[in-house]
Coordinates of C-alpha atoms and ligand atoms in Angstrom, one line a residue:
M1328 CA -90.7 137.5 126.1
T1329 CA -88.1 139.1 128.5
S1330 CA -85.2 137.5 126.6
T1331 CA -86.6 138.8 123.2
L1332 CA -86.8 142.3 124.7
T1333 CA -83.3 142.1 126.0
F1334 CA -82.0 140.8 122.7
F1335 CA -83.6 143.8 120.8
G1336 CA -82.5 146.2 123.5
L1337 CA -78.9 145.1 123.1
L1338 CA -79.1 145.1 119.3
A1339 CA -80.4 148.7 119.4
L1340 CA -77.5 149.7 121.7
A1341 CA -74.9 148.0 119.5
L1342 CA -76.3 149.8 116.4
F1343 CA -76.3 153.1 118.3
I1344 CA -72.6 152.6 119.3
Y1345 CA -71.7 151.6 115.8
S1346 CA -73.4 154.6 114.3
L1347 CA -71.5 156.9 116.7
W1348 CA -68.2 155.2 115.9
E1349 CA -68.9 155.4 112.1
R1350 CA -69.8 159.1 112.5
A1351 CA -66.5 159.8 114.3
D1352 CA -64.6 157.9 111.6
R1353 CA -66.3 159.9 108.8
R1354 CA -65.4 163.2 110.7
K1355 CA -61.8 162.1 111.0
E1356 CA -61.7 161.2 107.3
G1357 CA -63.1 164.6 106.4
V1358 CA -60.4 166.3 108.4
A1359 CA -57.7 164.2 106.7
R1360 CA -59.1 165.0 103.3
R1361 CA -59.0 168.7 104.0
I1362 CA -55.4 168.5 105.2
A1363 CA -54.4 166.6 102.1
E1364 CA -56.1 169.1 99.9
D1365 CA -54.5 172.0 101.9
V1366 CA -51.0 170.5 101.4
R1367 CA -51.6 169.6 97.7
A1368 CA -52.3 173.3 97.0
M1369 CA -48.5 173.8 97.4
G1370 CA -47.7 171.4 94.6
D1371 CA -45.7 168.2 94.7
V1372 CA -44.2 168.1 98.3
V1373 CA -42.1 165.5 100.0
A1374 CA -40.6 165.2 103.5
Q1375 CA -36.9 166.0 103.5
S1376 CA -35.9 163.1 105.7
L1377 CA -37.2 159.5 105.8
S1378 CA -41.0 159.2 105.5
P1379 CA -43.5 156.4 105.0
S1380 CA -44.4 155.0 101.6
I1381 CA -47.6 153.0 102.0
N1382 CA -48.4 150.1 99.7
P1383 CA -52.2 150.4 99.2
S1384 CA -52.6 146.9 97.9
L1385 CA -51.1 145.5 101.2
C1386 CA -52.8 148.0 103.5
I1387 CA -55.7 146.4 105.4
G1388 CA -56.8 149.7 107.0
S1389 CA -56.0 148.6 110.6
G1390 CA -55.2 152.2 111.6
A1391 CA -52.3 151.0 113.8
C1392 CA -49.9 153.4 112.0
V1393 CA -52.3 156.3 112.6
S1394 CA -52.4 155.5 116.4
A1395 CA -48.7 155.0 116.5
C1396 CA -47.7 158.3 114.8
P1397 CA -46.8 160.9 117.5
E1398 CA -47.3 163.8 115.2
K1399 CA -50.8 165.1 114.5
S1400 CA -52.6 164.6 111.2
V1401 CA -49.6 163.3 109.3
I1402 CA -50.9 159.9 108.4
A1403 CA -54.7 159.1 108.3
L1404 CA -57.2 156.5 107.0
V1405 CA -58.9 157.7 103.8
Q1406 CA -61.4 155.2 102.3
G1407 CA -60.2 152.5 104.6
R1408 CA -56.5 152.8 103.5
A1409 CA -53.6 154.6 105.3
Q1410 CA -52.4 157.7 103.5
L1411 CA -49.6 160.2 104.2
V1412 CA -51.8 163.3 104.1
N1413 CA -49.1 165.8 105.3
P1414 CA -45.6 164.8 104.2
L1415 CA -44.3 168.2 105.6
G1416 CA -45.4 167.2 109.1
C1417 CA -43.5 163.9 109.0
I1418 CA -40.3 163.9 111.0
G1419 CA -39.3 160.3 110.3
H1420 CA -40.0 158.5 113.6
G1421 CA -40.8 155.4 111.7
A1422 CA -43.3 154.4 114.4
C1423 CA -45.9 153.9 111.7
A1424 CA -43.8 151.3 109.8
T1425 CA -43.0 149.5 113.1
A1426 CA -46.7 149.4 114.1
C1427 CA -48.1 148.2 110.7
P1428 CA -49.2 144.5 111.2
V1429 CA -48.8 143.6 107.5
D1430 CA -45.6 145.4 106.6
A1431 CA -47.4 147.7 104.2
I1432 CA -45.1 150.6 105.1
K1433 CA -41.5 151.2 104.2
L1434 CA -39.5 154.3 105.0
V1435 CA -38.1 156.1 101.9
Y1436 CA -36.5 159.3 100.8
G1437 CA -38.5 161.4 98.3
S1438 CA -41.2 160.1 96.0
S1439 CA -41.1 158.7 92.4
T1440 CA -41.7 162.2 91.1
Q1441 CA -39.9 164.4 93.7
G1442 CA -36.3 163.6 94.6
V1443 CA -34.5 164.3 97.8
E1444 CA -30.8 165.2 97.5
L1445 CA -28.5 163.7 100.1
P1446 CA -24.7 163.8 100.8
I1447 CA -22.9 160.5 100.0
L1448 CA -21.4 159.4 103.3
D1449 CA -19.2 156.4 104.5
S1450 CA -20.1 154.4 107.6
H1451 CA -18.3 157.0 109.7
F1452 CA -20.4 159.9 108.3
Q1453 CA -17.4 161.1 106.3
T1454 CA -18.0 162.8 102.9
N1455 CA -15.9 162.4 99.8
Q1456 CA -13.7 165.1 101.2
A1457 CA -11.3 163.6 103.8
G1458 CA -11.8 165.2 107.2
V1459 CA -15.2 166.6 106.4
Y1460 CA -18.2 164.9 108.1
V1461 CA -21.9 165.3 107.9
A1462 CA -24.0 164.4 111.0
G1463 CA -27.6 164.6 112.1
E1464 CA -30.6 165.5 110.0
L1465 CA -28.4 167.1 107.2
G1466 CA -27.5 163.5 106.3
G1467 CA -31.2 162.7 105.7
M1468 CA -32.1 161.0 108.9
G1469 CA -34.3 163.0 111.4
L1470 CA -34.8 162.6 115.1
I1471 CA -32.8 163.9 118.1
R1472 CA -31.5 160.6 119.2
N1473 CA -30.1 159.8 115.7
A1474 CA -28.4 163.3 115.7
V1475 CA -26.8 162.7 119.1
S1476 CA -25.6 159.3 118.1
Q1477 CA -24.2 160.4 114.7
G1478 CA -22.4 163.4 116.1
R1479 CA -20.6 161.1 118.6
Q1480 CA -19.7 158.6 115.9
A1481 CA -18.2 161.3 113.6
A1482 CA -16.2 162.7 116.5
D1483 CA -15.0 159.2 117.4
H1484 CA -13.6 158.8 113.9
I1485 CA -11.8 162.1 114.1
I1486 CA -10.4 161.3 117.5
A1487 CA -9.0 158.0 116.2
G1488 CA -7.3 160.0 113.4
A1489 CA -8.8 157.4 111.1
H1490 CA -9.3 159.8 108.2
G1491 CA -5.6 160.1 107.8
R1492 CA -5.2 163.6 109.3
A1493 CA -4.1 163.4 112.9
P1494 CA -5.4 166.2 115.0
R1495 CA -3.0 169.1 114.9
R1496 CA -3.6 170.5 118.4
G1497 CA -3.7 174.1 117.6
V1498 CA -0.7 174.2 115.2
G1499 CA -0.4 177.7 113.6
G1500 CA -3.7 178.8 115.2
A1501 CA -5.6 176.0 113.5
L1502 CA -8.2 173.9 115.5
D1503 CA -8.2 170.2 115.7
A1504 CA -11.9 170.3 114.8
L1505 CA -14.6 172.7 113.9
V1506 CA -18.3 171.8 114.3
V1507 CA -20.9 173.8 112.4
G1508 CA -24.4 173.6 113.8
A1509 CA -25.3 173.7 117.5
G1510 CA -28.2 171.3 117.4
P1511 CA -28.2 167.9 119.0
A1512 CA -25.7 166.4 116.5
G1513 CA -23.2 169.3 116.8
I1514 CA -23.5 169.5 120.6
S1515 CA -22.9 165.7 121.0
A1516 CA -19.9 165.9 118.6
T1517 CA -18.4 168.8 120.4
L1518 CA -18.7 167.2 123.9
R1519 CA -17.0 164.0 122.6
L1520 CA -14.1 166.0 121.0
M1521 CA -13.7 168.0 124.2
E1522 CA -13.7 164.8 126.2
A1523 CA -10.8 163.5 124.1
G1524 CA -8.9 166.8 124.8
L1525 CA -9.0 168.1 121.2
S1526 CA -9.2 171.8 120.5
V1527 CA -12.7 172.4 119.1
L1528 CA -15.1 175.3 118.3
L1529 CA -18.8 175.0 117.8
V1530 CA -20.2 177.6 115.4
D1531 CA -23.8 178.4 114.7
R1532 CA -25.7 181.2 112.8
E1533 CA -28.2 181.3 115.7
G1534 CA -27.9 180.0 119.3
F1535 CA -27.2 176.8 121.2
G1536 CA -29.9 174.2 120.8
G1537 CA -30.7 173.9 117.0
T1538 CA -34.2 173.3 115.7
I1539 CA -35.5 172.6 119.2
L1540 CA -35.3 176.3 119.9
H1541 CA -38.0 176.9 117.3
Y1542 CA -40.4 174.2 118.4
P1543 CA -43.8 175.5 119.5
R1544 CA -44.1 176.2 123.2
A1545 CA -44.8 173.1 125.4
K1546 CA -44.3 170.7 122.4
V1547 CA -44.1 167.1 123.5
V1548 CA -41.0 165.6 122.0
M1549 CA -40.6 161.8 121.5
T1550 CA -36.9 161.1 122.1
G1551 CA -36.0 157.8 123.5
V1552 CA -32.7 157.6 125.4
L1553 CA -30.3 160.4 124.4
D1554 CA -26.8 159.2 125.0
F1555 CA -24.6 162.4 125.2
P1556 CA -20.8 162.1 125.6
V1557 CA -19.5 163.4 128.9
Y1558 CA -23.0 164.4 130.1
G1559 CA -24.3 160.8 130.1
K1560 CA -27.8 159.4 129.3
V1561 CA -30.9 161.5 129.3
R1562 CA -33.9 159.1 129.8
G1563 CA -37.5 159.6 129.1
Q1564 CA -39.6 158.6 126.1
K1565 CA -41.3 162.0 126.1
L1566 CA -39.7 165.3 127.0
S1567 CA -41.2 168.8 126.6
K1568 CA -39.5 171.5 124.6
E1569 CA -38.9 173.3 127.9
Q1570 CA -37.1 170.2 129.4
L1571 CA -34.8 170.1 126.4
M1572 CA -34.1 173.8 126.8
E1573 CA -33.2 173.1 130.4
L1574 CA -30.9 170.3 129.2
W1575 CA -29.1 172.7 126.9
L1576 CA -28.6 175.2 129.7
D1577 CA -27.3 172.5 132.0
I1578 CA -24.8 171.3 129.3
Q1579 CA -23.6 174.9 128.8
R1580 CA -23.3 175.6 132.5
R1581 CA -21.4 172.4 133.3
W1582 CA -19.2 171.8 130.3
R1583 CA -18.9 175.3 128.7
P1584 CA -18.4 174.1 125.1
P1585 CA -16.4 176.7 123.1
L1586 CA -19.1 178.4 121.1
A1587 CA -19.3 181.1 118.4
T1588 CA -22.9 182.1 117.6
G1589 CA -24.2 184.5 115.0
H1590 CA -22.0 183.1 112.2
L1591 CA -23.6 181.9 109.0
V1592 CA -21.2 179.5 107.4
T1593 CA -21.0 180.1 103.6
G1594 CA -17.9 178.4 102.4
L1595 CA -15.6 175.5 103.0
S1596 CA -12.4 174.6 101.1
A1597 CA -9.3 172.4 101.4
R1598 CA -6.1 174.4 101.8
A1599 CA -2.6 173.6 100.5
D1600 CA -1.3 173.0 104.0
G1601 CA -3.8 170.2 104.6
M1602 CA -6.1 172.2 106.7
I1603 CA -9.8 172.9 105.9
E1604 CA -10.9 176.5 105.8
V1605 CA -14.4 177.3 106.9
V1606 CA -15.7 180.7 106.0
A1607 CA -18.6 182.6 107.6
E1608 CA -19.9 186.0 106.7
H1609 CA -17.6 187.9 109.1
A1610 CA -15.1 185.3 110.2
S1611 CA -13.1 182.3 109.1
W1612 CA -11.4 179.4 110.8
R1613 CA -8.9 176.7 109.9
A1614 CA -9.3 173.1 111.3
A1615 CA -7.9 169.6 110.6
S1616 CA -11.4 168.2 110.6
V1617 CA -14.9 169.7 110.2
I1618 CA -18.3 168.2 111.2
L1619 CA -21.2 169.8 109.4
A1620 CA -24.4 169.4 111.5
L1621 CA -26.5 172.0 109.8
G1622 CA -29.9 170.2 110.2
G1623 CA -32.4 170.1 107.4
R1624 CA -33.9 173.6 107.4
G1625 CA -31.4 175.4 105.1
S1626 CA -30.3 179.1 105.3
P1627 CA -32.7 182.0 104.8
R1628 CA -32.4 183.9 101.6
K1629 CA -31.3 187.5 102.0
L1630 CA -32.7 190.4 100.0
E1631 CA -29.2 191.9 99.4
V1632 CA -30.4 195.5 99.6
P1633 CA -28.9 198.5 101.3
G1634 CA -29.8 198.6 105.0
E1635 CA -30.5 194.9 105.4
E1636 CA -27.7 194.6 108.0
C1637 CA -29.5 196.9 110.4
S1638 CA -30.8 195.4 113.7
K1639 CA -34.5 195.8 112.9
V1640 CA -34.2 193.1 110.1
S1641 CA -34.8 189.5 111.1
Y1642 CA -35.4 186.2 109.3
R1643 CA -37.8 184.5 111.6
L1644 CA -40.7 185.4 113.8
L1645 CA -40.3 184.0 117.3
E1646 CA -42.7 185.9 119.5
P1647 CA -45.3 188.3 118.1
G1648 CA -45.2 190.1 121.5
E1649 CA -41.8 191.5 120.6
F1650 CA -43.4 193.7 118.0
R1651 CA -46.0 195.4 120.2
G1652 CA -46.8 198.9 119.0
K1653 CA -44.5 198.5 115.9
H1654 CA -45.1 198.9 112.2
V1655 CA -43.9 195.5 111.0
M1656 CA -43.3 194.5 107.4
V1657 CA -43.1 190.8 106.4
V1658 CA -41.3 190.2 103.1
G1659 CA -42.2 187.0 101.1
G1660 CA -45.2 185.1 99.9
G1661 CA -44.7 181.5 100.8
N1662 CA -46.1 179.6 103.9
S1663 CA -43.6 181.0 106.4
A1664 CA -44.2 184.7 105.4
V1665 CA -47.9 184.3 105.3
E1666 CA -48.0 182.4 108.6
S1667 CA -45.8 185.2 110.2
A1668 CA -48.2 187.9 108.9
L1669 CA -51.2 185.9 110.2
A1670 CA -49.5 185.4 113.7
L1671 CA -48.9 189.1 113.9
A1672 CA -52.4 190.0 112.8
D1673 CA -53.8 187.4 115.4
F1674 CA -51.7 189.0 118.1
G1675 CA -53.3 192.3 117.3
G1676 CA -50.8 194.4 119.2
C1677 CA -48.7 195.8 116.3
A1678 CA -49.2 199.3 115.0
S1679 CA -49.5 197.8 111.5
V1680 CA -48.7 194.6 109.7
S1681 CA -47.8 194.7 106.0
L1682 CA -46.8 191.9 103.6
S1683 CA -44.6 192.8 100.6
Y1684 CA -44.4 190.1 97.9
R1685 CA -43.0 190.4 94.4
R1686 CA -45.7 188.4 92.7
K1687 CA -49.4 189.3 92.1
E1688 CA -50.7 186.4 94.2
F1689 CA -49.6 184.0 96.9
A1690 CA -48.1 180.9 95.2
R1691 CA -46.8 177.7 96.8
C1692 CA -48.8 178.3 99.9
R1693 CA -51.2 176.0 101.8
A1694 CA -54.8 176.5 100.8
D1695 CA -55.8 177.3 104.4
N1696 CA -53.1 180.0 104.7
K1697 CA -54.2 181.5 101.4
R1698 CA -57.8 181.7 102.6
R1699 CA -56.9 183.2 106.0
I1700 CA -54.5 185.8 104.6
Q1701 CA -57.2 186.9 102.1
E1702 CA -59.6 187.4 105.1
C1703 CA -57.0 189.4 106.9
I1704 CA -56.4 191.6 103.9
Q1705 CA -60.1 192.2 103.4
S1706 CA -60.5 193.1 107.1
G1707 CA -57.5 195.4 106.9
S1708 CA -55.5 193.6 109.7
V1709 CA -52.8 192.9 107.1
Q1710 CA -51.9 195.4 104.3
A1711 CA -51.0 193.5 101.1
L1712 CA -48.2 195.1 99.1
L1713 CA -48.3 192.7 96.1
S1714 CA -46.0 193.1 93.1
T1715 CA -43.5 195.1 95.1
E1716 CA -39.8 194.6 95.8
V1717 CA -37.8 196.0 98.6
V1718 CA -35.2 198.5 97.3
S1719 CA -33.7 199.6 100.6
I1720 CA -34.3 199.6 104.3
E1721 CA -34.0 202.8 106.4
G1722 CA -34.2 203.4 110.1
D1723 CA -37.9 204.4 110.1
A1724 CA -39.1 203.2 106.6
V1725 CA -38.8 200.7 103.8
L1726 CA -38.4 201.8 100.2
L1727 CA -40.5 199.7 97.8
S1728 CA -40.6 199.6 94.0
D1729 CA -43.7 198.3 92.1
E1730 CA -43.9 196.7 88.6
Q1731 CA -43.8 200.1 86.9
K1732 CA -40.7 200.9 88.9
R1733 CA -42.6 203.5 90.9
M1734 CA -41.2 204.1 94.4
S1735 CA -43.1 204.3 97.6
R1736 CA -41.9 204.8 101.2
V1737 CA -43.6 202.8 103.9
Q1738 CA -43.3 203.7 107.6
N1739 CA -41.6 200.9 109.4
D1740 CA -40.0 199.7 112.7
A1741 CA -39.3 196.1 111.9
V1742 CA -38.8 193.9 108.9
I1743 CA -39.1 190.1 108.9
V1744 CA -37.7 188.6 105.7
Q1745 CA -39.0 185.2 104.8
A1746 CA -38.3 185.0 101.1
G1747 CA -37.3 181.3 100.8
G1748 CA -33.8 179.9 101.4
T1749 CA -30.9 178.0 100.2
P1750 CA -31.6 174.3 100.8
P1751 CA -28.8 172.6 102.8
A1752 CA -28.1 170.3 99.8
Q1753 CA -27.2 173.3 97.6
L1754 CA -24.8 174.5 100.3
L1755 CA -23.1 171.1 100.6
A1756 CA -22.8 170.8 96.8
S1757 CA -21.1 174.2 96.8
F1758 CA -18.6 172.9 99.3
G1759 CA -17.7 170.2 96.7
I1760 CA -19.4 167.4 98.7
Q1761 CA -20.8 164.6 96.4
M1762 CA -24.6 164.2 96.5
V1763 CA -27.1 161.6 95.4
T1764 CA -30.8 162.2 94.6
K1765 CA -33.2 159.5 95.9
Y1766 CA -36.6 159.0 94.3
G1767 CA -38.7 157.0 96.8
E1768 CA -35.8 154.8 97.7
A1769 CA -35.3 153.1 101.1
Ligands
FAD2200 C1 -41.8 170.8 114.7 C2 -40.8 169.7 114.8 C3 -41.1 168.7 115.7 C4 -40.1 167.7 115.9 N1 -40.4 166.7 116.8 C5 -39.5 165.8 117.0 C6 -39.7 164.8 118.0 O1 -40.7 164.7 118.7 N2 -38.7 163.9 118.2 C7 -37.5 163.9 117.6 O2 -36.6 163.0 117.8 N3 -37.3 164.8 116.6 C8 -38.2 165.7 116.3 N4 -38.0 166.7 115.3 C9 -36.8 166.6 114.5 C10 -35.5 167.0 115.3 O3 -35.8 168.4 115.8 C11 -34.4 167.1 114.4 O4 -34.2 165.8 113.7 C12 -33.1 167.4 115.1 O5 -33.1 168.7 115.8 C13 -31.9 167.4 114.2 O6 -30.7 167.8 114.9 P1 -29.5 168.3 114.1 O7 -28.4 168.6 115.2 O8 -29.1 167.4 113.0 O9 -29.9 169.7 113.4 P2 -30.7 171.0 114.0 O10 -31.3 170.7 115.3 O11 -31.6 171.4 112.9 O12 -29.6 172.0 114.2 C14 -28.9 172.6 113.1 C15 -28.2 173.8 113.5 O13 -27.3 174.3 112.4 C16 -27.4 175.7 112.3 N5 -27.0 176.0 111.0 C17 -27.7 175.7 109.8 N6 -27.0 176.2 108.7 C18 -26.0 176.9 109.2 C19 -25.0 177.6 108.6 N7 -24.9 177.7 107.3 N8 -24.0 178.2 109.4 C20 -24.1 178.1 110.7 N9 -25.0 177.4 111.4 C21 -26.0 176.8 110.6 C22 -28.8 176.0 112.7 O14 -28.9 177.3 113.1 C23 -29.1 175.0 113.8 O15 -28.8 175.5 115.1 C24 -38.9 167.7 115.1 C25 -38.7 168.7 114.2 C26 -39.6 169.7 114.1 C27 -39.3 170.8 113.1
SF4_2201 S1 -42.6 158.4 110.1 FE1 -43.2 159.3 112.2 S2 -44.1 161.3 111.8 FE2 -44.0 160.2 109.8 S3 -46.0 159.2 109.6 FE3 -44.6 157.6 110.6 S4 -44.8 157.9 112.8 FE4 -45.7 159.8 111.8

C-alpha cells in the first residue's frame, strides 16, 4: 500500500515538474516568435558578418546552440527546431555552430535571397590595390579578437615590405602607413607599426575605441584572449564594456599612438609617385601603405543642407541626459531614428522631442518600434513631422518643407540626423577595391 502511494506521489510530482518545464518552453517559444515577427517587419534582413545557417532536416532540437549563444534572443527553438530569429543581433561568435551536437549549423555570409558584399582579400588582408589592406569586421568577420589579430597581420605584411613598396620613412612628408578606423583592428595595427619604428597615423571620424564606445552600458563582452602588439595579452573570457574602455585609456596613456580624430575618410587613390592619397572631409594624407579598419557600421548619411555643419547637429544619440531642457529634433524614419526619439521620450527631460521624416509612415522599422512610436505620438511625448524635409538648420530653429512645398519654422536646440548611411561596401567600391557578393556561402 505504502509503495503504491509513493509511486503515485512521485508520478504526480514528475508530471507537475514536466508541466512547469513545458509551460516555460512555450513561453520562450512565444517570445522567440514575437521577436522573429518584429524583425520580419523590416523585410529581408541578414547579418553583415558571418552568421549561422541552420539545416532544419539535421536539427534535433537539442537547444545546445541556444544555450551557447552569448547574445540574447538571437537564436531560439521554434517548434522543436533551432531558428535564427534575429539576424541583426548576431555578431558571429560561432558558439552556436561549435555547440551543435549534430553539425546542423554552418556559418555563412548572407542568405540565398540577400547577398552580403565583401572585399576580395589575399591571405595578408591586402586588397586588389597594392599597399591597401582591409582588417577587422570590414572584411566580413566580426569579433574583437579577430579584429586585433587581423590588424596585426596586415601590419606585419607592411613591415616586411612584402607588398613591394618598402616603407618610405616620411619621404616628402608622406607617412609609412596610415590606418583608418580606431577600433580594435586599427589600434592593433597601429601598435605593431609603431613597434617596428614606422611613421604611422591613426585616423577616425569619432574617437579612440571603435564600436565598443557605443555598446550599451555594462555590456558583457565575450572576447577570449586579445593579443595586442606591444601591450601584450589581455586575458579574460568575459570583459565589461567599462573594462575595455579602461584598456583603451591605458593603451593611449602608455603608448600614445599618433591619432587624428573627427576625420571622416571619403576618398582613396593611388598617386603617380607611388604613394596612396587618403582624403577626409577637411584633410588629406599621403602614405606608402593604408590599412582600412572601418568596421561594419558604415558612415551616416548627411542631409547636405545649409547649417548642417553647426555644433548642435549630431548623427548619433549617446546619452539622452545631454539634451535635458532642449527642443530636440530627430531626422529619419528607420529603426535608429525611431529608437532615438523613443529614448528621448522615455528620458522625459527634453523641452520637446520631434521626429521629421520625409515619408508618410515609418517604413523598414521593427514592428515593436512602430507600435511604441505610435503610442508616443498619440500621447504627445513625440511630435511627428511626417512628409517633411529639412531645408536648413539655424541657431534656434529648423526650417522644414512639406509635400506642398510649404515652409514651417520649428523651434530647436539640437538636431540628431539618423537618415541611413553609406554601407562600408559602397565606400570600398568607390575606392576601386574589388568586391564579391556572397549569398549564403561559407
Ligand atoms: C552591440 C554589439 C555587441 C557586440 N558584442 C561583442 C562581443 O561580445 N564580443 C566580440 O568579440 N565582439 C562583439 N561585437 C562585435 C565587435 O564590436 C566588432 O566585431 C569589433 O568592434 C570590430 O572591430 P573593428 O576594429 O573591425 O571595427 P570597429 O570597432 O567597428 O571600429 C571601426 C572604426 O572605424 C571608424 N570609421 C568608420 N568609417 C570611417 C570613415 N569613413 N572615416 C574614418 N573613420 C571611420 C569608426 O568610427 C570606428 O571607430 C559586438 C558588436 C555590437 C554592435
Ligand atoms: S554566431 Fe554567435 S551571436 Fe550568432 S547565433 Fe551563433 S552564438 Fe549567437
